[in-house]
mmCIF file with all atom_site columns, C-alpha atoms in Angstrom:
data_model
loop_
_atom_site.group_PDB
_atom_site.id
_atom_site.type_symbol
_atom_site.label_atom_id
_atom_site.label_alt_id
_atom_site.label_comp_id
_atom_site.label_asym_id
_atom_site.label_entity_id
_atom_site.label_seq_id
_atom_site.pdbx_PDB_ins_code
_atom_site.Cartn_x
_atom_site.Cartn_y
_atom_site.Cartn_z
_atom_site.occupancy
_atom_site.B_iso_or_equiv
_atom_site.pdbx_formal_charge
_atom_site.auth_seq_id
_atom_site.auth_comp_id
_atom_site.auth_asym_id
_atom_site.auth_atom_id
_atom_site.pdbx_PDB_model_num
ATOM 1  C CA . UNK A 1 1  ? -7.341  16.711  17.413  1.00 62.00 ? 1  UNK A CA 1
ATOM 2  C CA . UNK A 1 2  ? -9.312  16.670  13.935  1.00 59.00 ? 2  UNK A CA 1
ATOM 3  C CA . UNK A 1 3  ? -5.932  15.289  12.238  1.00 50.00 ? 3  UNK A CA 1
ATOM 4  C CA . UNK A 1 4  ? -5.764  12.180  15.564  1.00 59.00 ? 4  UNK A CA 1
ATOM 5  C CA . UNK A 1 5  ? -8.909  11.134  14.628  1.00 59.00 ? 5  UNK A CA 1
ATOM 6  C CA . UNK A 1 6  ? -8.709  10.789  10.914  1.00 54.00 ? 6  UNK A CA 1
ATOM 7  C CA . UNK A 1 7  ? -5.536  9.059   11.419  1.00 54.00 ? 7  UNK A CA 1
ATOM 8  C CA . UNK A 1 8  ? -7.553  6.637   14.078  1.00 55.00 ? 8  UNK A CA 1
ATOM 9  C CA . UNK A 1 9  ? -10.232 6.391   11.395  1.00 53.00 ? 9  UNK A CA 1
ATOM 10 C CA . UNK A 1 10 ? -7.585  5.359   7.998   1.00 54.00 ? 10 UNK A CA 1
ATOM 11 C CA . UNK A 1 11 ? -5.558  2.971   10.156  1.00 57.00 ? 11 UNK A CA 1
ATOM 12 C CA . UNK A 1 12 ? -8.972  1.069   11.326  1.00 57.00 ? 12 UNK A CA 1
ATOM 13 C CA . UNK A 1 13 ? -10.083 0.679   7.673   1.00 58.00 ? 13 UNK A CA 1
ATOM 14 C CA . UNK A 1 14 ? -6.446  -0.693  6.721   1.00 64.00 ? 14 UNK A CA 1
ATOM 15 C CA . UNK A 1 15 ? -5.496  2.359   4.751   1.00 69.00 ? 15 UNK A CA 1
ATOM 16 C CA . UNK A 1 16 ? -1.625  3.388   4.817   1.00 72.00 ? 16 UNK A CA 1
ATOM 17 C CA . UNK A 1 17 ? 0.625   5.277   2.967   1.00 66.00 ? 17 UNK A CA 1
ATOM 18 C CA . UNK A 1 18 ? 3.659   4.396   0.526   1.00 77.00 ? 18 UNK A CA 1
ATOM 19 C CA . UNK A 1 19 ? 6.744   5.247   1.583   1.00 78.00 ? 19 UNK A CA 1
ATOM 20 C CA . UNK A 1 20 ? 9.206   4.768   -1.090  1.00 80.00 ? 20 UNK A CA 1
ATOM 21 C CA . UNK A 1 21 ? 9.644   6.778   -4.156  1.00 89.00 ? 21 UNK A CA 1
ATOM 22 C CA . UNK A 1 22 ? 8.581   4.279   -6.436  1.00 92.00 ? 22 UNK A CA 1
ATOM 23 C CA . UNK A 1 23 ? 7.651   0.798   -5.130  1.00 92.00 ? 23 UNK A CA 1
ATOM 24 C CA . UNK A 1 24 ? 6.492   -2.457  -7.725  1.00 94.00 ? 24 UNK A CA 1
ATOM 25 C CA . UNK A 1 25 ? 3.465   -4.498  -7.113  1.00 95.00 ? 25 UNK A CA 1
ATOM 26 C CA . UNK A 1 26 ? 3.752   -7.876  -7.852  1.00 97.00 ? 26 UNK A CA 1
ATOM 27 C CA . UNK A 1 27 ? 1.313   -10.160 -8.978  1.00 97.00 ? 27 UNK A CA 1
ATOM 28 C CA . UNK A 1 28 ? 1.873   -12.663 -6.465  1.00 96.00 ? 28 UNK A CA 1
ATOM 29 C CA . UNK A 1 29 ? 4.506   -12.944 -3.039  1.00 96.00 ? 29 UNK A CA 1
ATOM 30 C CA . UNK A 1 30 ? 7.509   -14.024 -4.982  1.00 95.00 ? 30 UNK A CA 1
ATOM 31 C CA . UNK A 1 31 ? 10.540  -11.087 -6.242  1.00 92.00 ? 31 UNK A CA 1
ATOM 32 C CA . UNK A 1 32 ? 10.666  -13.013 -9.774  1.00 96.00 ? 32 UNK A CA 1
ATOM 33 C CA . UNK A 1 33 ? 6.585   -12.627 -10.113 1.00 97.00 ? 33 UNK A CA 1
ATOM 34 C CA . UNK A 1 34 ? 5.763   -9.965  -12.877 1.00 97.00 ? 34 UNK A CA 1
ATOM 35 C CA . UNK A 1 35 ? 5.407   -6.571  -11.880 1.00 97.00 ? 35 UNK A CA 1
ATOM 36 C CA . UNK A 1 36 ? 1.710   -5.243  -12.689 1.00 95.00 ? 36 UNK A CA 1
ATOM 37 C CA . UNK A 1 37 ? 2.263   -1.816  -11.354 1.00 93.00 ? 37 UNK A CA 1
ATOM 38 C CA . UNK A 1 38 ? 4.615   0.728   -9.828  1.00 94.00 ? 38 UNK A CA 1
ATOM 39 C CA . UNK A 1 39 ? 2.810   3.174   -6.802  1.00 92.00 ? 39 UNK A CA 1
ATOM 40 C CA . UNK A 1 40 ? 4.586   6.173   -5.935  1.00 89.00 ? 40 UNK A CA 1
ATOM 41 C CA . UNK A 1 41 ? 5.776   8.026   -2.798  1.00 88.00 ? 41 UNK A CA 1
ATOM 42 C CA . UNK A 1 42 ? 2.461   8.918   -0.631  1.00 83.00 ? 42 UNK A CA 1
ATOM 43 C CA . UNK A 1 43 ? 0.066   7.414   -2.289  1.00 87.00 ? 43 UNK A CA 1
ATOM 44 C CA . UNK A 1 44 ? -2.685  5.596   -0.440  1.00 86.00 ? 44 UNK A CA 1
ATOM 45 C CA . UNK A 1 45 ? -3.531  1.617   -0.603  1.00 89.00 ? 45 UNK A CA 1
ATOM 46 C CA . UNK A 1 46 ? -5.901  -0.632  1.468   1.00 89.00 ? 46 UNK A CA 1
ATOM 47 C CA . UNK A 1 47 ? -3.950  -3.738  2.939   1.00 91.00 ? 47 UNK A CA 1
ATOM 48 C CA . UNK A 1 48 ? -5.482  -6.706  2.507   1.00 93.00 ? 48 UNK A CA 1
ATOM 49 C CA . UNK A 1 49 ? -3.433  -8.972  4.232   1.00 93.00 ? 49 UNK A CA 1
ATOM 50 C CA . UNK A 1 50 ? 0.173   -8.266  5.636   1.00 91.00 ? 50 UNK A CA 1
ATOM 51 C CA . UNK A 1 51 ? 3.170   -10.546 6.651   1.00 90.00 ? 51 UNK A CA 1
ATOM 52 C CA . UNK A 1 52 ? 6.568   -10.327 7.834   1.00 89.00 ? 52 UNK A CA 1
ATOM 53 C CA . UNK A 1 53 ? 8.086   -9.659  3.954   1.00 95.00 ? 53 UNK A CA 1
ATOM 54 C CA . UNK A 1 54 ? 4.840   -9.000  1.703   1.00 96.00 ? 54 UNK A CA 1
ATOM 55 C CA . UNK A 1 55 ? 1.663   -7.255  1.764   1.00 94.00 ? 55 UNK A CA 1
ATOM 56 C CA . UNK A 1 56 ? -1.191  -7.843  -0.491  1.00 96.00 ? 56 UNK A CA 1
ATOM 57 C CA . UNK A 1 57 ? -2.725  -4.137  -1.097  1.00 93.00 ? 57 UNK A CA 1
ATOM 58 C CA . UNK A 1 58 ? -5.320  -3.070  -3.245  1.00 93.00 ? 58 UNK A CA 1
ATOM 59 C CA . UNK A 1 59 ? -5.154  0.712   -5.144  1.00 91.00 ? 59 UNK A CA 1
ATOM 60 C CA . UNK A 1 60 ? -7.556  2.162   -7.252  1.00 88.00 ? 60 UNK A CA 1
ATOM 61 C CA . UNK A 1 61 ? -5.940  4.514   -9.596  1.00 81.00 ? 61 UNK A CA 1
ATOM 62 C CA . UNK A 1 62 ? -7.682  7.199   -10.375 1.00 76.00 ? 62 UNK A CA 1
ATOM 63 C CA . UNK A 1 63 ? -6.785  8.008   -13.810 1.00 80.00 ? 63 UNK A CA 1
ATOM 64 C CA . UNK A 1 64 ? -8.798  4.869   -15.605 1.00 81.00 ? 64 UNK A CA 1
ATOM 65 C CA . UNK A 1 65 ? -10.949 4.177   -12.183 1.00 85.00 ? 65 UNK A CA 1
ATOM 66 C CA . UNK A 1 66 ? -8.799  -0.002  -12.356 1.00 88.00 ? 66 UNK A CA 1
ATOM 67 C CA . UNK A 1 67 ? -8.498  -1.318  -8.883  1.00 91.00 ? 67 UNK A CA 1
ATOM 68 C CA . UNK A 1 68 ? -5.303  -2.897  -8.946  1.00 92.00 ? 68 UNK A CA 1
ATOM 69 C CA . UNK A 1 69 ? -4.125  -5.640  -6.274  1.00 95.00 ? 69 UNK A CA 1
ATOM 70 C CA . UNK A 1 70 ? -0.795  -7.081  -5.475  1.00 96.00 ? 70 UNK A CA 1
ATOM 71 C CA . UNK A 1 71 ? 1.853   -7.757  -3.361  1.00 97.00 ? 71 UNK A CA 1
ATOM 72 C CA . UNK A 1 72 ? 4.412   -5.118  -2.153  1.00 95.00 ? 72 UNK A CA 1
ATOM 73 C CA . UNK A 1 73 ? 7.232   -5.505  0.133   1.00 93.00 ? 73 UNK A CA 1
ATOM 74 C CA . UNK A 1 74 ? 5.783   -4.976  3.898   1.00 91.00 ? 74 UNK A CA 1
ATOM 75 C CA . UNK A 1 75 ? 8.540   -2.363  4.622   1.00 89.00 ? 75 UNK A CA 1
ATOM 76 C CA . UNK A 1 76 ? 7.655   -0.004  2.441   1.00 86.00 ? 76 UNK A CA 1
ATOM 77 C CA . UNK A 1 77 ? 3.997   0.175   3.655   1.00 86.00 ? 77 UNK A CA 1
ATOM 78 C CA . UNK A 1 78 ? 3.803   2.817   6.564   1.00 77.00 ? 78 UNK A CA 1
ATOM 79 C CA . UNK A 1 79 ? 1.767   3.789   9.139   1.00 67.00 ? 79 UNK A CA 1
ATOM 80 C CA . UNK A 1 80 ? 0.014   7.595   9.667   1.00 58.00 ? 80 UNK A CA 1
ATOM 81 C CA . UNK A 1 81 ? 1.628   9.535   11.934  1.00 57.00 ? 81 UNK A CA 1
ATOM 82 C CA . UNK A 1 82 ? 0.032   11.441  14.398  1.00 53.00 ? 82 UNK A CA 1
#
């Protein structure tokens, strides 16, 4: 029940998990825009905006404390299960 509503609570703020091994952000919605970061299997972004292809996400890596934001392919973003 605890686990239902934390889920409830991440997918209302827009918060969803990678789920590719390794997955490039781009700097804009195009495949031949450079590549400003690479996210990794489970790690957690904000989406921004989302469309069929592309998602604009935003991730704030921990390491440094950067926020990064860019544009990953919408397939690869997934939803919490419950």
């Amino acid at each position: 029940e605890i686990f239902k509503e934390l889920t409830d609570i991440l997918q209302n703020r827009g918060v969803k998990p990678i789920g590719t091994e390794k997955l490039k952000v781009y700097k804009s919605n195009k495949v031949k825009s450079p590549v400003v970061y690479e996210l990794e299997f489970g790690q957690i972004v904000k989406v921004l905006h989302k469309s069929r292809k592309w998602t604009l996400i935003e991730y704030e890596n921990d390491e440094d404390e950067v926020i990064i934001q860019g544009w990953v392919f919408s397939r690869y973003v997934k939803k919490f299960k419950r």
